[in-house]
Amino acid sequence: MNPNPVLVEVLRGGAVESMHRGAVAIVDADGRGMLALGDVSRAVFPRSAVKLLQALPLVASGAADALKLTDEEVALACASHNGEPAHVATARGMLAKVGLDADALECGAHWPGLDTATRELAAQGQAPGPLHNNCSGKHAGFACLACALHGRDGLRGFFGGYVGPGHAVMREVTAALQAATGADLAHAPAGIDGCSIPTYAIPIDRLALAFARVATGQGLSADHARAARRLRQAIARAPFMVAGTGRFDTRVMQALGERVCCKVGAEGVYCAALPERGLGVAIKMDDGNNARAADVVMAAVIEALLNLGSDEAALLRGLSAATLRNWRGTEVGQLRASKELRGALA
Amino acid sequence: MNPNPVLVEVLRGGAVESMHRGAVAIVDADGRGMLALGDVSRAVFPRSAVKLLQALPLVASGAADALKLTDEEVALACASHNGEPAHVATARGMLAKVGLDADALECGAHWPGLDTATRELAAQGQAPGPLHNNCSGKHAGFACLACALHGRDGLRGFFGGYVGPGHAVMREVTAALQAATGADLAHAPAGIDGCSIPTYAIPIDRLALAFARVATGQGLSADHARAARRLRQAIARAPFMVAGTGRFDTRVMQALGERVCCKVGAEGVYCAALPERGLGVAIKMDDGNNARAADVVMAAVIEALLNLGSDEAALLRGLSAATLRNWRGTEVGQLRASKELRGALA
């Protein structure tokens, strides 16, 4: 098997110091490939890049409407957030709407993803809990879905063990993922995600197809098509909730609104829906690098596929061709999309 | 050019999720290659992996003896430390010996590399200074070298601008690097390191040769051979100083003492001297990943090249074939040296 191409280069003093290989699929809702760079048939764990797909039942079940979830709350259900105070408060509020609290969450605890949020928490003498976990909004969304499936009475008991693949909540979530991607998840390689729910390996081009379906509604059930639209709109209106301060998803969607619905996942996975183009995008970096690999590729993809105003173009170019500085602020190099990637996208 | 081989694999649920490519050179002091896996002729920025070579003038000049530097101080001059209180205090003490303080350092400031050290600093309402920079010991060593070159009078003025390639201090440091590696640094690709000093791209097999010379003394001037021995001994006696809590270099040298002298560098570089084998090792991961790529390769190399007791073997195997757990502590996968790497080392 040929190795995947180099998609991102890291330069120091004009020389390439490090490089990142990966694969990119861009397809329409009929599954027609617009770009297949690298081995896009490889099955990869999509991790958090498919949180929007996993949130389809939250809306399609009627739970989001019944509980009057706000745009912020719906967006947080699709988030890998920074654990900033607003994220934590919103997740807490979602749980309160179904009579639960942080103790019901099975995602585990970790310090906030944003350094300054971690230092503020430490400065207050506090330690992180499950609400600080970047997946707490997704899990709070699962609690809301559980309420729709079961009702409020005895919800805590019903909800317990929801991260297991056989639980009623997780069966709904997995069925939505299977329907959107068309992948046979019962026979896919399975693993356990960072937040303890199952994750299934899905071909990269199938992930792109799922996001083309999210972009267009085409190929989804009517309920899921409506849910996808609601999720996209909520994220576009509350992009801070899906990530947070300084993060790619937040910055790009603050600038582009509903034109892009993108979501990063661990281990260098990135997915996006581009409604005006009717396209879905899926990226997997071989080495699992997000911040300086998958992000750069996604920026170059968005630059190539959308007509951007000058401010938007400057934002995206700053992400796909970034100046690197050292601790003293001296310019030391560049992070950039490779010529091979730019050429394939041209 | 053929891509470098996969040296490290990251598994989730039994499937390979991500992988890391790179090159490894193992040579003796005559430059005879014992292993050349991947493109070992590629010139790479060695970054902090060559701090021991950059510290040769500190000892060879007589500065370390004249200033009565302790093993801890000499080791810290070769360190990429965690910014823990003991590291900060030791760097401060070195500067005090030549009448300088943190204001003389040109390395820039960053929060400690160890999360708990950062949170403790934040909890005390403090911010990091240049002494917390992982390179502060190296820079304090430069100050000691400057004192030997210039004397104490007007040292602050003489030392100013020491990170520039033309400064007397940096010329000594670069000359030592050139002598040890045999590389022509005047014509090598040059960049600026994270701590603002120059970094020069050097072929991987030449870096391995330099560490074979450190291991044996062979091929170095008599002064540098003695200095290399002193540096190796100081690091073996004070391995906490070269890295810190939880770090590979500290843990492995605490266990193996003078049998291994290893040093990580940014962007997936790793070098080591193995005195009892008379060998030098140099590793560069293509994607620049240290913690879960270069570390794993170095652990597999040490396992293959040294006869280890059972405790030592267990420590190294835990680093070259590690169980991965999620935020809840559930086992989710494995991090391991690839079959290709193990096979090449067998």
XYZ file of C-alpha atoms in Angstrom:
692
model
C 0.000 0.000 0.000
C 1.372 3.413 -0.920
C 1.819 5.785 1.995
C -0.547 8.726 2.080
C 0.811 12.005 0.672
C 2.355 14.771 2.743
C -0.463 17.287 3.302
C 1.210 19.661 5.772
C 4.787 20.865 6.183
C 6.470 22.529 9.162
C 9.399 24.733 8.195
C 12.201 26.143 10.305
C 14.587 28.685 8.806
C 13.399 27.780 5.295
C 13.972 24.013 5.635
C 11.224 21.422 6.134
C 11.623 20.239 9.723
C 8.583 17.960 10.059
C 5.692 16.812 7.878
C 2.250 15.312 8.243
C 0.711 12.702 5.936
C -2.958 11.985 5.577
C -5.990 11.407 3.394
C -8.849 13.707 2.341
C -12.186 12.799 0.773
C -14.642 15.344 -0.637
C -17.903 13.898 -1.975
C -21.428 14.970 -2.857
C -24.629 13.491 -1.454
C -24.786 10.952 -4.289
C -21.383 9.675 -3.199
C -19.604 11.124 -6.228
C -16.039 11.897 -5.282
C -14.800 15.393 -6.001
C -11.438 14.662 -4.364
C -9.852 11.473 -3.101
C -6.314 12.203 -1.928
C -4.588 9.278 -0.220
C -6.316 6.082 0.871
C -9.868 7.325 1.460
C -11.235 3.773 1.645
C -9.323 3.213 4.899
C -11.635 2.728 7.880
C -10.755 5.182 10.649
C -12.205 5.913 14.064
C -14.005 9.240 13.494
C -13.905 10.103 17.191
C -15.499 13.451 18.014
C -15.729 14.554 14.380
C -19.150 12.837 14.156
C -20.737 14.357 17.256
C -23.279 16.100 15.027
C -24.351 12.708 13.649
C -24.517 11.317 17.175
C -26.777 14.231 18.147
C -29.324 13.575 15.385
C -31.571 11.481 17.711
C -31.552 14.270 20.329
C -33.422 16.467 17.846
C -35.233 13.787 15.775
C -36.700 12.236 18.939
C -38.361 15.531 19.828
C -36.290 15.822 23.008
C -34.619 19.085 22.027
C -37.973 20.764 21.342
C -39.759 19.236 24.329
C -37.005 20.435 26.659
C -36.808 23.801 24.876
C -33.072 23.414 24.349
C -31.473 26.688 23.280
C -29.112 27.047 20.328
C -26.264 27.111 22.838
C -27.401 23.830 24.378
C -27.948 22.118 21.023
C -24.521 23.290 19.837
C -22.928 22.057 23.069
C -24.395 18.598 22.394
C -22.171 18.548 19.251
C -19.108 19.998 21.000
C -15.561 19.158 21.962
C -15.412 22.197 24.177
C -12.610 23.922 26.041
C -14.101 23.480 29.511
C -14.515 27.240 29.866
C -17.007 28.510 32.453
C -19.749 29.060 29.839
C -19.388 25.489 28.577
C -19.555 24.060 32.063
C -22.584 26.165 33.006
C -24.445 25.207 29.836
C -23.850 21.481 30.323
C -25.010 21.814 33.931
C -28.162 23.574 32.741
C -28.975 20.832 30.223
C -28.727 18.187 32.928
C -30.891 20.281 35.250
C -33.631 20.352 32.615
C -34.015 16.576 33.057
C -33.463 16.583 36.820
C -29.915 15.268 36.704
C -26.495 16.629 37.669
C -22.806 15.988 36.966
C -22.887 12.742 38.961
C -24.946 11.151 36.177
C -22.153 11.648 33.624
C -19.927 8.703 32.705
C -17.394 10.607 30.581
C -14.714 10.974 33.251
C -13.020 14.204 34.283
C -10.053 16.100 32.882
C -8.598 19.583 33.210
C -9.977 22.100 30.673
C -8.526 21.997 27.184
C -7.853 25.741 27.308
C -4.713 26.523 29.312
C -6.043 29.739 30.759
C -9.224 27.976 31.930
C -7.099 25.344 33.664
C -4.977 27.960 35.384
C -8.046 29.909 36.520
C -9.547 26.746 37.980
C -6.274 25.958 39.755
C -5.984 29.535 41.000
C -9.433 29.128 42.586
C -8.245 25.973 44.338
C -10.643 23.846 42.333
C -10.253 20.537 40.500
C -12.086 19.558 37.303
C -15.168 17.362 37.251
C -17.083 15.583 34.468
C -18.631 18.898 33.355
C -15.148 20.085 32.330
C -14.697 17.042 30.097
C -14.753 18.267 26.493
C -17.581 15.790 25.809
C -19.843 16.865 28.687
C -22.320 18.569 26.342
C -22.646 15.448 24.218
C -23.281 13.400 27.336
C -25.780 15.968 28.643
C -27.488 15.602 25.260
C -27.595 11.844 25.791
C -29.358 12.528 29.115
C -31.953 14.631 27.277
C -32.428 11.841 24.720
C -32.796 9.344 27.575
C -35.556 11.511 29.021
C -37.399 11.363 25.677
C -37.001 7.588 25.528
C -37.942 6.885 29.144
C -39.576 9.893 30.800
C -38.428 11.662 33.935
C -39.497 9.063 36.490
C -36.557 6.921 37.475
C -34.444 8.586 34.782
C -31.229 8.311 36.779
C -31.621 4.548 37.008
C -32.522 4.192 33.342
C -29.644 6.437 32.262
C -26.999 4.521 34.271
C -24.615 2.613 32.012
C -25.578 4.686 28.962
C -22.032 4.556 27.559
C -22.399 0.805 26.925
C -23.090 -0.199 23.291
C -26.226 -2.163 24.278
C -27.929 0.669 26.187
C -31.106 2.056 24.587
C -29.535 5.523 24.328
C -26.385 4.270 22.661
C -28.360 2.056 20.277
C -30.184 5.178 19.030
C -26.921 7.047 18.659
C -25.228 4.190 16.805
C -28.230 3.698 14.516
C -28.053 7.370 13.505
C -24.339 7.046 12.759
C -24.990 3.936 10.680
C -27.856 5.541 8.761
C -25.889 8.676 7.939
C -22.707 6.917 6.849
C -24.275 3.795 5.350
C -21.539 1.792 7.079
C -22.283 -1.607 8.620
C -21.242 -0.804 12.170
C -22.147 -4.240 13.524
C -19.188 -5.583 11.564
C -16.870 -2.566 11.811
C -13.742 -2.527 13.995
C -14.918 -1.192 17.343
C -13.128 0.650 20.103
C -13.863 2.732 23.176
C -13.640 6.500 22.850
C -11.947 8.907 25.250
C -15.323 9.624 26.869
C -16.123 5.886 27.174
C -18.786 5.529 24.448
C -18.194 3.112 21.552
C -16.388 4.300 18.431
C -16.515 2.419 15.134
C -14.023 2.535 12.277
C -15.663 3.939 9.140
C -14.100 4.523 5.699
C -13.028 8.128 5.191
C -15.118 8.522 2.032
C -18.206 7.285 3.915
C -17.643 9.945 6.563
C -17.486 12.549 3.805
C -20.732 11.132 2.361
C -22.462 11.467 5.739
C -21.502 15.150 5.892
C -22.669 15.724 2.306
C -25.996 14.317 3.521
C -25.907 16.680 6.507
C -25.183 19.533 4.087
C -28.135 18.710 1.814
C -30.550 16.525 3.749
C -30.443 14.201 0.742
C -30.055 10.522 1.691
C -31.269 11.074 5.266
C -34.730 10.226 6.611
C -37.032 13.249 6.766
C -36.636 13.356 10.586
C -32.864 13.222 10.382
C -32.754 15.776 7.556
C -34.733 18.213 9.709
C -32.557 17.399 12.706
C -29.366 17.967 10.708
C -30.621 21.372 9.630
C -31.519 22.311 13.210
C -28.083 21.198 14.448
C -26.260 23.118 11.715
C -28.261 26.259 12.483
C -27.690 26.003 16.219
C -23.946 25.564 15.726
C -23.825 28.523 13.325
C -25.627 30.699 15.882
C -23.556 29.518 18.862
C -20.126 28.562 17.484
C -18.435 29.355 20.781
C -20.208 26.358 22.289
C -18.782 23.715 19.918
C -15.168 24.518 20.794
C -14.247 27.824 22.492
C -11.643 30.558 22.757
C -9.014 30.407 20.033
C -10.262 27.180 18.502
C -10.504 26.574 14.745
C -14.154 25.476 14.705
C -15.271 28.494 16.708
C -13.210 31.043 14.784
C -14.136 29.726 11.344
C -17.857 29.396 12.055
C -17.970 32.800 13.767
C -16.702 34.165 10.451
C -18.580 31.957 7.990
C -21.783 31.076 9.858
C -23.901 28.424 8.139
C -21.608 28.297 5.118
C -19.398 25.772 6.940
C -20.301 23.214 9.589
C -16.985 21.709 10.656
C -16.001 19.534 13.576
C -12.648 18.288 14.728
C -12.110 14.824 16.217
C -9.228 13.350 18.163
C -6.291 11.729 16.340
C -6.272 14.103 13.389
C -9.815 13.566 12.121
C -11.852 16.442 10.702
C -15.285 16.454 9.052
C -17.303 19.264 7.492
C -20.527 19.945 5.654
C -20.524 22.709 3.020
C -24.231 23.318 2.299
C -23.845 25.806 -0.568
C -21.625 23.335 -2.411
C -23.656 20.284 -1.379
C -20.403 18.646 -0.300
C -19.048 16.704 2.631
C -15.398 16.617 3.684
C -13.490 14.065 5.766
C -9.812 14.237 6.725
C -7.638 11.805 8.675
C -3.985 12.559 9.418
C -1.921 9.372 9.701
C -0.055 10.546 12.790
C -3.151 11.724 14.639
C -2.071 15.361 14.833
C -4.910 17.855 15.081
C -3.713 21.343 15.906
C -1.019 21.652 13.301
C -2.094 19.076 10.729
C -5.839 18.389 10.382
C -6.623 22.068 11.061
C -4.278 23.201 8.291
C -5.785 20.753 5.805
C -9.344 21.812 6.657
C -8.412 25.471 6.234
C -6.943 24.779 2.795
C -10.071 22.799 1.815
C -12.397 25.634 2.860
C -10.224 28.189 1.025
C -10.447 26.107 -2.145
C -14.173 25.317 -2.021
C -15.806 28.574 -0.941
C -15.729 32.064 -2.387
C -14.452 34.097 0.533
C -14.503 37.797 1.301
C -11.144 39.369 2.042
C -11.437 39.162 5.843
C -12.557 35.549 5.620
C -9.786 34.723 3.161
C -7.215 36.313 5.492
C -8.509 34.285 8.439
C -8.310 31.014 6.521
C -4.897 31.814 5.018
C -3.629 32.519 8.519
C -4.678 28.979 9.425
C -3.363 27.208 6.304
C -0.074 29.144 6.119
C 0.823 30.264 9.627
C 3.951 32.020 10.839
C 5.615 30.169 13.720
C 7.271 32.147 16.512
C 9.371 31.070 19.483
C 9.004 31.940 23.176
C 10.534 35.346 22.575
C 8.212 36.113 19.671
C 10.931 35.746 17.040
C 9.721 34.335 13.715
C 11.291 30.887 13.335
C 9.337 29.172 10.582
C 6.066 28.362 8.917
C 3.256 25.845 9.086
C 1.634 25.340 5.682
C -0.483 23.184 3.453
C 1.745 21.227 1.064
C 1.985 21.929 -2.645
C 0.502 18.498 -3.273
C -2.594 19.366 -1.242
C -2.987 22.825 -2.811
C -2.526 21.317 -6.252
C -5.132 18.617 -5.688
C -7.614 21.219 -4.464
C -6.973 23.637 -7.353
C 12.520 9.314 -2.223
C 10.910 6.444 -0.308
C 8.994 7.494 2.767
C 10.507 6.486 6.075
C 9.110 3.315 7.667
C 6.402 3.243 10.319
C 8.270 2.936 13.633
C 5.390 3.369 16.090
C 1.729 2.347 15.996
C -1.195 3.578 18.094
C -3.968 1.017 18.445
C -7.570 1.433 19.539
C -9.716 -1.630 20.112
C -7.207 -3.797 18.243
C -7.097 -1.637 15.091
C -4.240 0.707 14.150
C -5.636 4.213 14.639
C -2.518 6.309 13.977
C 1.116 5.718 13.093
C 4.441 7.505 13.230
C 7.187 7.297 10.602
C 10.802 8.124 11.154
C 14.465 7.241 10.804
C 16.987 5.729 13.241
C 20.763 5.595 12.991
C 22.988 3.584 15.330
C 26.727 3.898 14.713
C 30.046 3.313 16.451
C 32.771 5.917 16.997
C 34.430 4.948 13.706
C 31.193 5.833 11.926
C 30.354 2.212 11.146
C 26.595 1.863 10.929
C 25.024 -0.832 13.064
C 21.524 0.212 11.992
C 20.260 2.641 9.363
C 16.482 2.514 9.220
C 14.895 5.111 6.954
C 16.744 8.050 5.431
C 19.529 8.593 7.963
C 21.413 10.907 5.613
C 18.635 13.500 5.907
C 19.792 16.673 7.647
C 17.507 17.480 10.581
C 17.467 20.188 13.209
C 18.640 18.326 16.335
C 17.081 20.899 18.652
C 17.550 20.119 22.344
C 18.842 16.590 21.713
C 22.375 17.994 21.417
C 22.427 20.060 24.602
C 25.185 17.827 25.963
C 27.334 18.705 22.926
C 26.511 22.378 23.413
C 27.642 22.080 27.050
C 31.086 20.673 26.187
C 32.729 24.152 26.294
C 31.234 24.825 29.723
C 33.383 21.993 31.114
C 36.295 22.069 28.640
C 36.827 25.799 29.285
C 37.361 25.111 32.975
C 34.279 27.161 33.892
C 32.447 24.271 35.552
C 35.408 23.506 37.817
C 36.306 27.140 38.515
C 32.714 27.863 39.546
C 32.467 24.576 41.469
C 29.318 23.586 39.587
C 27.585 20.656 41.245
C 26.401 17.561 39.398
C 22.891 19.019 39.538
C 24.064 22.252 37.932
C 26.100 20.507 35.234
C 23.151 18.220 34.453
C 20.791 21.212 34.292
C 23.081 22.789 31.671
C 22.175 19.777 29.460
C 18.465 19.828 30.335
C 15.065 20.348 28.802
C 13.518 20.543 32.231
C 9.946 20.600 33.475
C 10.171 23.984 35.176
C 9.657 22.371 38.582
C 10.760 24.331 41.654
C 14.081 22.429 41.927
C 14.915 23.213 38.301
C 14.111 26.881 38.731
C 16.125 27.150 41.956
C 19.145 25.407 40.429
C 19.172 27.672 37.358
C 18.896 30.708 39.638
C 21.835 29.421 41.692
C 24.030 28.978 38.605
C 23.376 32.550 37.541
C 24.108 33.797 41.069
C 27.539 32.145 40.921
C 28.494 34.562 38.151
C 26.659 37.551 39.623
C 23.705 37.438 37.210
C 19.981 36.841 37.562
C 16.988 35.848 35.422
C 17.021 39.234 33.654
C 20.195 38.190 31.845
C 18.460 35.261 30.119
C 17.355 35.617 26.484
C 15.413 32.349 26.221
C 11.930 33.800 26.753
C 9.363 32.606 29.276
C 6.774 29.850 29.153
C 4.628 27.969 31.653
C 6.274 24.839 33.096
C 6.197 21.721 30.953
C 4.778 19.713 33.853
C 1.040 20.311 34.249
C 1.093 20.089 38.025
C 3.947 22.616 38.225
C 1.918 25.014 36.062
C -1.164 24.616 38.228
C 0.839 25.142 41.424
C 2.333 28.318 39.994
C -1.132 29.542 38.959
C -2.563 28.626 42.373
C 0.107 30.837 43.958
C -0.959 33.700 41.724
C 2.389 33.666 39.925
C 3.351 33.817 36.263
C 6.362 32.076 34.696
C 9.641 33.812 33.938
C 12.745 32.859 31.938
C 13.876 30.492 34.719
C 10.809 28.313 34.002
C 11.807 27.999 30.346
C 12.873 24.386 29.783
C 16.214 25.710 28.445
C 17.042 27.973 31.407
C 19.775 25.634 32.656
C 21.463 25.596 29.255
C 21.353 29.385 29.185
C 22.657 29.603 32.756
C 25.487 27.347 31.570
C 26.157 29.804 28.751
C 26.454 32.522 31.407
C 29.046 30.428 33.247
C 30.952 29.900 29.995
C 30.776 33.654 29.338
C 32.355 34.248 32.737
C 35.246 31.961 31.799
C 35.711 33.757 28.476
C 35.414 37.294 29.835
C 35.697 37.374 33.610
C 33.206 38.812 36.064
C 33.781 42.508 35.422
C 31.189 43.844 33.039
C 29.881 40.331 32.480
C 26.283 41.455 31.993
C 27.320 43.715 29.123
C 29.534 41.072 27.554
C 26.817 38.397 27.894
C 24.072 40.523 26.275
C 23.094 39.220 22.843
C 24.658 35.800 23.544
C 21.935 34.000 21.551
C 23.244 35.525 18.306
C 25.372 33.226 16.130
C 28.275 35.704 16.075
C 28.588 36.125 19.857
C 31.771 34.721 21.414
C 29.732 32.343 23.596
C 27.692 31.003 20.700
C 30.789 30.605 18.520
C 32.274 28.306 21.191
C 29.042 26.337 21.407
C 28.735 25.980 17.636
C 32.377 24.973 17.287
C 31.837 22.160 19.791
C 28.778 20.957 17.881
C 30.741 21.027 14.634
C 33.717 19.187 16.104
C 31.566 16.441 17.629
C 29.398 15.839 14.566
C 31.999 16.576 11.900
C 29.301 18.511 10.041
C 30.127 21.730 8.201
C 27.748 24.015 10.063
C 28.784 27.149 8.170
C 27.054 25.642 5.129
C 24.234 23.783 6.897
C 20.600 24.924 6.775
C 20.211 27.199 9.785
C 17.223 28.146 11.883
C 16.386 29.719 15.220
C 15.533 27.401 18.085
C 12.641 27.760 20.538
C 15.014 29.395 23.048
C 16.397 31.792 20.384
C 19.856 30.278 19.832
C 20.841 29.047 16.349
C 20.047 25.482 15.301
C 21.728 23.803 12.336
C 20.442 20.886 10.294
C 22.773 17.894 10.636
C 22.445 14.433 9.030
C 20.917 11.884 11.404
C 23.859 9.486 11.066
C 26.273 12.327 11.969
C 24.279 12.989 15.140
C 24.579 9.303 16.006
C 28.341 9.508 15.362
C 28.652 12.464 17.734
C 26.993 10.449 20.501
C 29.207 7.434 19.802
C 32.088 9.853 20.346
C 30.487 11.032 23.595
C 30.107 7.377 24.618
C 33.760 6.534 23.977
C 35.732 9.770 23.907
C 37.165 8.499 20.614
C 37.204 11.165 17.865
C 36.949 14.062 20.332
C 39.791 16.324 21.460
C 41.217 15.318 24.838
C 39.498 18.311 26.476
C 36.160 17.463 24.944
C 36.529 13.748 25.751
C 37.092 14.618 29.415
C 34.206 17.085 29.303
C 31.888 14.498 27.744
C 32.722 12.056 30.530
C 32.065 14.687 33.205
C 28.726 15.618 31.607
C 27.646 11.965 31.336
C 28.559 11.332 34.964
C 26.766 14.440 36.220
C 23.601 13.508 34.301
C 23.740 9.941 35.626
C 24.052 11.258 39.187
C 21.345 13.921 38.799
C 18.910 12.605 36.180
C 16.020 14.560 37.683
C 17.720 17.748 36.526
C 17.802 16.903 32.800
C 14.018 16.478 32.550
C 11.897 15.937 35.699
C 8.878 14.184 37.138
C 7.483 11.475 34.886
C 9.810 12.191 31.988
C 11.488 9.456 29.905
C 15.064 10.735 30.282
C 14.751 11.025 34.047
C 13.039 7.673 34.568
C 15.371 5.714 32.295
C 18.590 7.232 33.647
C 17.389 6.869 37.254
C 17.130 3.150 36.467
C 20.167 2.670 34.225
C 22.602 5.316 35.473
C 25.683 5.741 33.287
C 24.695 2.848 31.017
C 22.536 5.248 28.964
C 22.937 8.970 28.362
C 19.843 9.983 26.409
C 18.358 13.344 25.551
C 15.137 14.276 23.844
C 14.811 17.221 21.470
C 11.782 19.027 20.099
C 10.103 17.799 16.904
C 10.636 14.112 17.537
C 14.423 14.059 17.797
C 16.217 11.781 20.261
C 19.911 11.102 20.760
C 21.740 8.739 23.096
C 25.199 7.514 23.997
C 25.574 3.880 25.111
C 29.088 3.715 26.596
C 29.250 -0.046 27.246
C 28.376 -0.695 23.594
C 30.473 2.184 22.276
C 27.457 3.277 20.256
C 25.569 6.445 19.473
C 21.896 6.621 18.559
C 19.927 9.305 16.709
C 16.201 9.259 15.962
C 14.025 11.730 14.055
C 10.279 11.205 13.705
C 8.935 12.703 10.470
C 5.904 14.256 12.145
C 7.827 15.761 15.040
C 6.031 13.768 17.730
C 8.042 13.235 20.898
C 5.954 11.816 23.708
C 4.361 8.981 21.857
C 6.770 8.441 18.978
C 10.443 9.273 19.581
C 10.173 8.037 23.195
C 8.780 4.675 22.070
C 11.541 4.235 19.486
C 14.272 5.099 21.999
C 12.817 2.616 24.505
C 12.846 -0.150 21.886
C 16.439 0.729 20.934
C 17.618 0.550 24.555
C 15.783 -2.751 25.069
C 17.523 -4.207 22.035
C 21.039 -2.941 22.755
C 21.479 -3.453 26.513
C 21.198 -6.507 28.714
C 18.591 -5.438 31.236
C 17.602 -6.746 34.643
C 13.948 -7.654 35.071
C 12.909 -4.347 36.681
C 14.762 -2.389 34.015
C 13.262 -4.532 31.256
C 9.776 -3.969 32.679
C 10.322 -0.203 32.775
C 11.500 -0.095 29.158
C 8.761 -2.447 27.937
C 6.208 -0.204 29.615
C 7.573 2.631 27.473
C 7.841 0.735 24.171
C 4.510 -1.102 24.506
C 2.219 1.016 26.668
C -1.419 0.439 27.536
C -3.587 3.457 26.704
C -6.486 4.373 28.985
C -9.252 6.962 28.656
C -10.407 9.616 31.139
C -12.251 7.005 33.145
C -9.258 4.680 33.305
C -10.734 2.156 30.878
C -8.180 0.408 28.676
C -8.770 1.611 25.114
C -5.668 0.656 23.172
C -1.928 0.363 22.927
C 1.085 2.408 21.936
C 3.868 0.205 20.571
C 7.048 -0.063 18.563
C 6.243 -1.435 15.105
C 7.193 -4.919 13.961
C 9.467 -3.327 11.388
C 11.407 -1.474 14.093
C 11.620 -4.521 16.380
C 12.706 -6.664 13.448
C 15.428 -4.229 12.399
C 16.743 -4.108 15.970
C 16.700 -7.899 16.464
